[in-house]
Amino acid sequence: MIKDNGDAVKFTKNNNAAFNATGKPKDATITGGISIKGYD
């Protein structure tokens, strides 16, 4: 888990819900140009 940028993590988690709802893989979520893979 990323601990040094809580707002970005919350934003990413919110995006994950939207991505999952459209059937897109969580690992494809990109926030602020950073690809988040497997941090949950």
PDB file of N, CA and C in Angstrom:
ATOM      1  N   MET A   1       0.847  -1.208   0.000  1.00  0.00           N
ATOM      2  CA  MET A   1       0.000   0.000   0.000  1.00  0.00           C
ATOM      3  C   MET A   1       0.876   1.249   0.000  1.00  0.00           C
ATOM      4  N   ILE A   2       0.515   2.204  -0.824  1.00  0.00           N
ATOM      5  CA  ILE A   2       1.228   3.479  -0.845  1.00  0.00           C
ATOM      6  C   ILE A   2       0.743   4.321   0.329  1.00  0.00           C
ATOM      7  N   LYS A   3       1.672   4.807   1.135  1.00  0.00           N
ATOM      8  CA  LYS A   3       1.290   5.545   2.338  1.00  0.00           C
ATOM      9  C   LYS A   3       1.634   7.033   2.252  1.00  0.00           C
ATOM     10  N   ASP A   4       2.437   7.435   1.280  1.00  0.00           N
ATOM     11  CA  ASP A   4       2.910   8.815   1.255  1.00  0.00           C
ATOM     12  C   ASP A   4       2.038   9.744   0.415  1.00  0.00           C
ATOM     13  N   ASN A   5       0.946   9.224  -0.128  1.00  0.00           N
ATOM     14  CA  ASN A   5       0.057  10.080  -0.909  1.00  0.00           C
ATOM     15  C   ASN A   5      -1.366   9.541  -0.812  1.00  0.00           C
ATOM     16  N   GLY A   6      -1.965   9.699   0.372  1.00  0.00           N
ATOM     17  CA  GLY A   6      -3.276   9.113   0.645  1.00  0.00           C
ATOM     18  C   GLY A   6      -4.354   9.571  -0.317  1.00  0.00           C
ATOM     19  N   ASP A   7      -4.337  10.852  -0.714  1.00  0.00           N
ATOM     20  CA  ASP A   7      -5.368  11.359  -1.620  1.00  0.00           C
ATOM     21  C   ASP A   7      -5.301  10.641  -2.962  1.00  0.00           C
ATOM     22  N   ALA A   8      -4.097  10.437  -3.461  1.00  0.00           N
ATOM     23  CA  ALA A   8      -3.939   9.743  -4.738  1.00  0.00           C
ATOM     24  C   ALA A   8      -4.435   8.308  -4.631  1.00  0.00           C
ATOM     25  N   VAL A   9      -4.145   7.680  -3.487  1.00  0.00           N
ATOM     26  CA  VAL A   9      -4.592   6.297  -3.290  1.00  0.00           C
ATOM     27  C   VAL A   9      -6.115   6.227  -3.261  1.00  0.00           C
ATOM     28  N   LYS A  10      -6.745   7.180  -2.550  1.00  0.00           N
ATOM     29  CA  LYS A  10      -8.208   7.201  -2.501  1.00  0.00           C
ATOM     30  C   LYS A  10      -8.781   7.414  -3.896  1.00  0.00           C
ATOM     31  N   PHE A  11      -8.174   8.325  -4.645  1.00  0.00           N
ATOM     32  CA  PHE A  11      -8.622   8.599  -6.011  1.00  0.00           C
ATOM     33  C   PHE A  11      -8.479   7.347  -6.869  1.00  0.00           C
ATOM     34  N   THR A  12      -7.353   6.658  -6.693  1.00  0.00           N
ATOM     35  CA  THR A  12      -7.110   5.438  -7.451  1.00  0.00           C
ATOM     36  C   THR A  12      -8.138   4.369  -7.109  1.00  0.00           C
ATOM     37  N   LYS A  13      -8.428   4.207  -5.821  1.00  0.00           N
ATOM     38  CA  LYS A  13      -9.416   3.215  -5.422  1.00  0.00           C
ATOM     39  C   LYS A  13     -10.784   3.552  -6.012  1.00  0.00           C
ATOM     40  N   ASN A  14     -11.149   4.843  -6.020  1.00  0.00           N
ATOM     41  CA  ASN A  14     -12.414   5.253  -6.624  1.00  0.00           C
ATOM     42  C   ASN A  14     -12.412   4.939  -8.112  1.00  0.00           C
ATOM     43  N   ASN A  15     -11.289   5.176  -8.774  1.00  0.00           N
ATOM     44  CA  ASN A  15     -11.164   4.850 -10.188  1.00  0.00           C
ATOM     45  C   ASN A  15     -11.289   3.348 -10.405  1.00  0.00           C
ATOM     46  N   ASN A  16     -10.704   2.568  -9.500  1.00  0.00           N
ATOM     47  CA  ASN A  16     -10.769   1.113  -9.627  1.00  0.00           C
ATOM     48  C   ASN A  16     -12.213   0.643  -9.670  1.00  0.00           C
ATOM     49  N   ALA A  17     -13.071   1.243  -8.850  1.00  0.00           N
ATOM     50  CA  ALA A  17     -14.483   0.864  -8.843  1.00  0.00           C
ATOM     51  C   ALA A  17     -15.096   1.129 -10.209  1.00  0.00           C
ATOM     52  N   ALA A  18     -14.762   2.274 -10.798  1.00  0.00           N
ATOM     53  CA  ALA A  18     -15.289   2.617 -12.116  1.00  0.00           C
ATOM     54  C   ALA A  18     -14.729   1.671 -13.179  1.00  0.00           C
ATOM     55  N   PHE A  19     -13.430   1.373 -13.087  1.00  0.00           N
ATOM     56  CA  PHE A  19     -12.815   0.461 -14.049  1.00  0.00           C
ATOM     57  C   PHE A  19     -13.432  -0.926 -13.935  1.00  0.00           C
ATOM     58  N   ASN A  20     -13.592  -1.388 -12.702  1.00  0.00           N
ATOM     59  CA  ASN A  20     -14.155  -2.724 -12.490  1.00  0.00           C
ATOM     60  C   ASN A  20     -15.588  -2.792 -12.989  1.00  0.00           C
ATOM     61  N   ALA A  21     -16.325  -1.691 -12.834  1.00  0.00           N
ATOM     62  CA  ALA A  21     -17.723  -1.670 -13.265  1.00  0.00           C
ATOM     63  C   ALA A  21     -17.822  -1.789 -14.779  1.00  0.00           C
ATOM     64  N   THR A  22     -16.775  -1.358 -15.493  1.00  0.00           N
ATOM     65  CA  THR A  22     -16.787  -1.446 -16.950  1.00  0.00           C
ATOM     66  C   THR A  22     -16.007  -2.659 -17.436  1.00  0.00           C
ATOM     67  N   GLY A  23     -15.601  -3.505 -16.491  1.00  0.00           N
ATOM     68  CA  GLY A  23     -14.925  -4.745 -16.855  1.00  0.00           C
ATOM     69  C   GLY A  23     -13.458  -4.565 -17.202  1.00  0.00           C
ATOM     70  N   LYS A  24     -12.878  -3.437 -16.827  1.00  0.00           N
ATOM     71  CA  LYS A  24     -11.460  -3.226 -17.109  1.00  0.00           C
ATOM     72  C   LYS A  24     -10.640  -3.669 -15.903  1.00  0.00           C
ATOM     73  N   PRO A  25      -9.465  -4.207 -16.120  1.00  0.00           N
ATOM     74  CA  PRO A  25      -8.642  -4.713 -15.018  1.00  0.00           C
ATOM     75  C   PRO A  25      -8.139  -3.597 -14.124  1.00  0.00           C
ATOM     76  N   LYS A  26      -8.140  -3.854 -12.816  1.00  0.00           N
ATOM     77  CA  LYS A  26      -7.685  -2.865 -11.841  1.00  0.00           C
ATOM     78  C   LYS A  26      -6.243  -2.448 -12.126  1.00  0.00           C
ATOM     79  N   ASP A  27      -5.427  -3.386 -12.563  1.00  0.00           N
ATOM     80  CA  ASP A  27      -4.012  -3.093 -12.797  1.00  0.00           C
ATOM     81  C   ASP A  27      -3.800  -2.085 -13.918  1.00  0.00           C
ATOM     82  N   ALA A  28      -4.844  -1.806 -14.695  1.00  0.00           N
ATOM     83  CA  ALA A  28      -4.714  -0.850 -15.790  1.00  0.00           C
ATOM     84  C   ALA A  28      -4.996   0.575 -15.338  1.00  0.00           C
ATOM     85  N   THR A  29      -5.398   0.749 -14.085  1.00  0.00           N
ATOM     86  CA  THR A  29      -5.727   2.082 -13.579  1.00  0.00           C
ATOM     87  C   THR A  29      -4.490   2.966 -13.578  1.00  0.00           C
ATOM     88  N   ILE A  30      -4.631   4.160 -14.133  1.00  0.00           N
ATOM     89  CA  ILE A  30      -3.529   5.130 -14.155  1.00  0.00           C
ATOM     90  C   ILE A  30      -3.986   6.402 -13.457  1.00  0.00           C
ATOM     91  N   THR A  31      -3.199   6.863 -12.495  1.00  0.00           N
ATOM     92  CA  THR A  31      -3.521   8.085 -11.761  1.00  0.00           C
ATOM     93  C   THR A  31      -2.328   9.020 -11.820  1.00  0.00           C
ATOM     94  N   GLY A  32      -2.537  10.213 -12.323  1.00  0.00           N
ATOM     95  CA  GLY A  32      -1.462  11.203 -12.358  1.00  0.00           C
ATOM     96  C   GLY A  32      -0.255  10.720 -13.139  1.00  0.00           C
ATOM     97  N   GLY A  33      -0.490   9.896 -14.153  1.00  0.00           N
ATOM     98  CA  GLY A  33       0.603   9.399 -14.981  1.00  0.00           C
ATOM     99  C   GLY A  33       1.336   8.230 -14.355  1.00  0.00           C
ATOM    100  N   ILE A  34       0.857   7.760 -13.195  1.00  0.00           N
ATOM    101  CA  ILE A  34       1.508   6.633 -12.523  1.00  0.00           C
ATOM    102  C   ILE A  34       0.626   5.396 -12.674  1.00  0.00           C
ATOM    103  N   SER A  35       1.201   4.328 -13.187  1.00  0.00           N
ATOM    104  CA  SER A  35       0.457   3.082 -13.308  1.00  0.00           C
ATOM    105  C   SER A  35       0.519   2.334 -11.988  1.00  0.00           C
ATOM    106  N   ILE A  36      -0.643   2.034 -11.427  1.00  0.00           N
ATOM    107  CA  ILE A  36      -0.716   1.340 -10.142  1.00  0.00           C
ATOM    108  C   ILE A  36      -0.928  -0.152 -10.407  1.00  0.00           C
ATOM    109  N   LYS A  37      -0.001  -0.973  -9.944  1.00  0.00           N
ATOM    110  CA  LYS A  37      -0.129  -2.407 -10.170  1.00  0.00           C
ATOM    111  C   LYS A  37       0.069  -3.167  -8.859  1.00  0.00           C
ATOM    112  N   GLY A  38      -0.990  -3.813  -8.417  1.00  0.00           N
ATOM    113  CA  GLY A  38      -0.866  -4.732  -7.296  1.00  0.00           C
ATOM    114  C   GLY A  38      -0.560  -4.100  -5.954  1.00  0.00           C
ATOM    115  N   TYR A  39      -0.945  -2.835  -5.742  1.00  0.00           N
ATOM    116  CA  TYR A  39      -0.663  -2.209  -4.452  1.00  0.00           C
ATOM    117  C   TYR A  39      -1.761  -2.451  -3.433  1.00  0.00           C
ATOM    118  N   ASP A  40      -2.892  -3.003  -3.859  1.00  0.00           N
ATOM    119  CA  ASP A  40      -3.921  -3.391  -2.904  1.00  0.00           C
ATOM    120  C   ASP A  40      -3.527  -4.718  -2.262  1.00  0.00           C
TER     121      ASP A  40
END
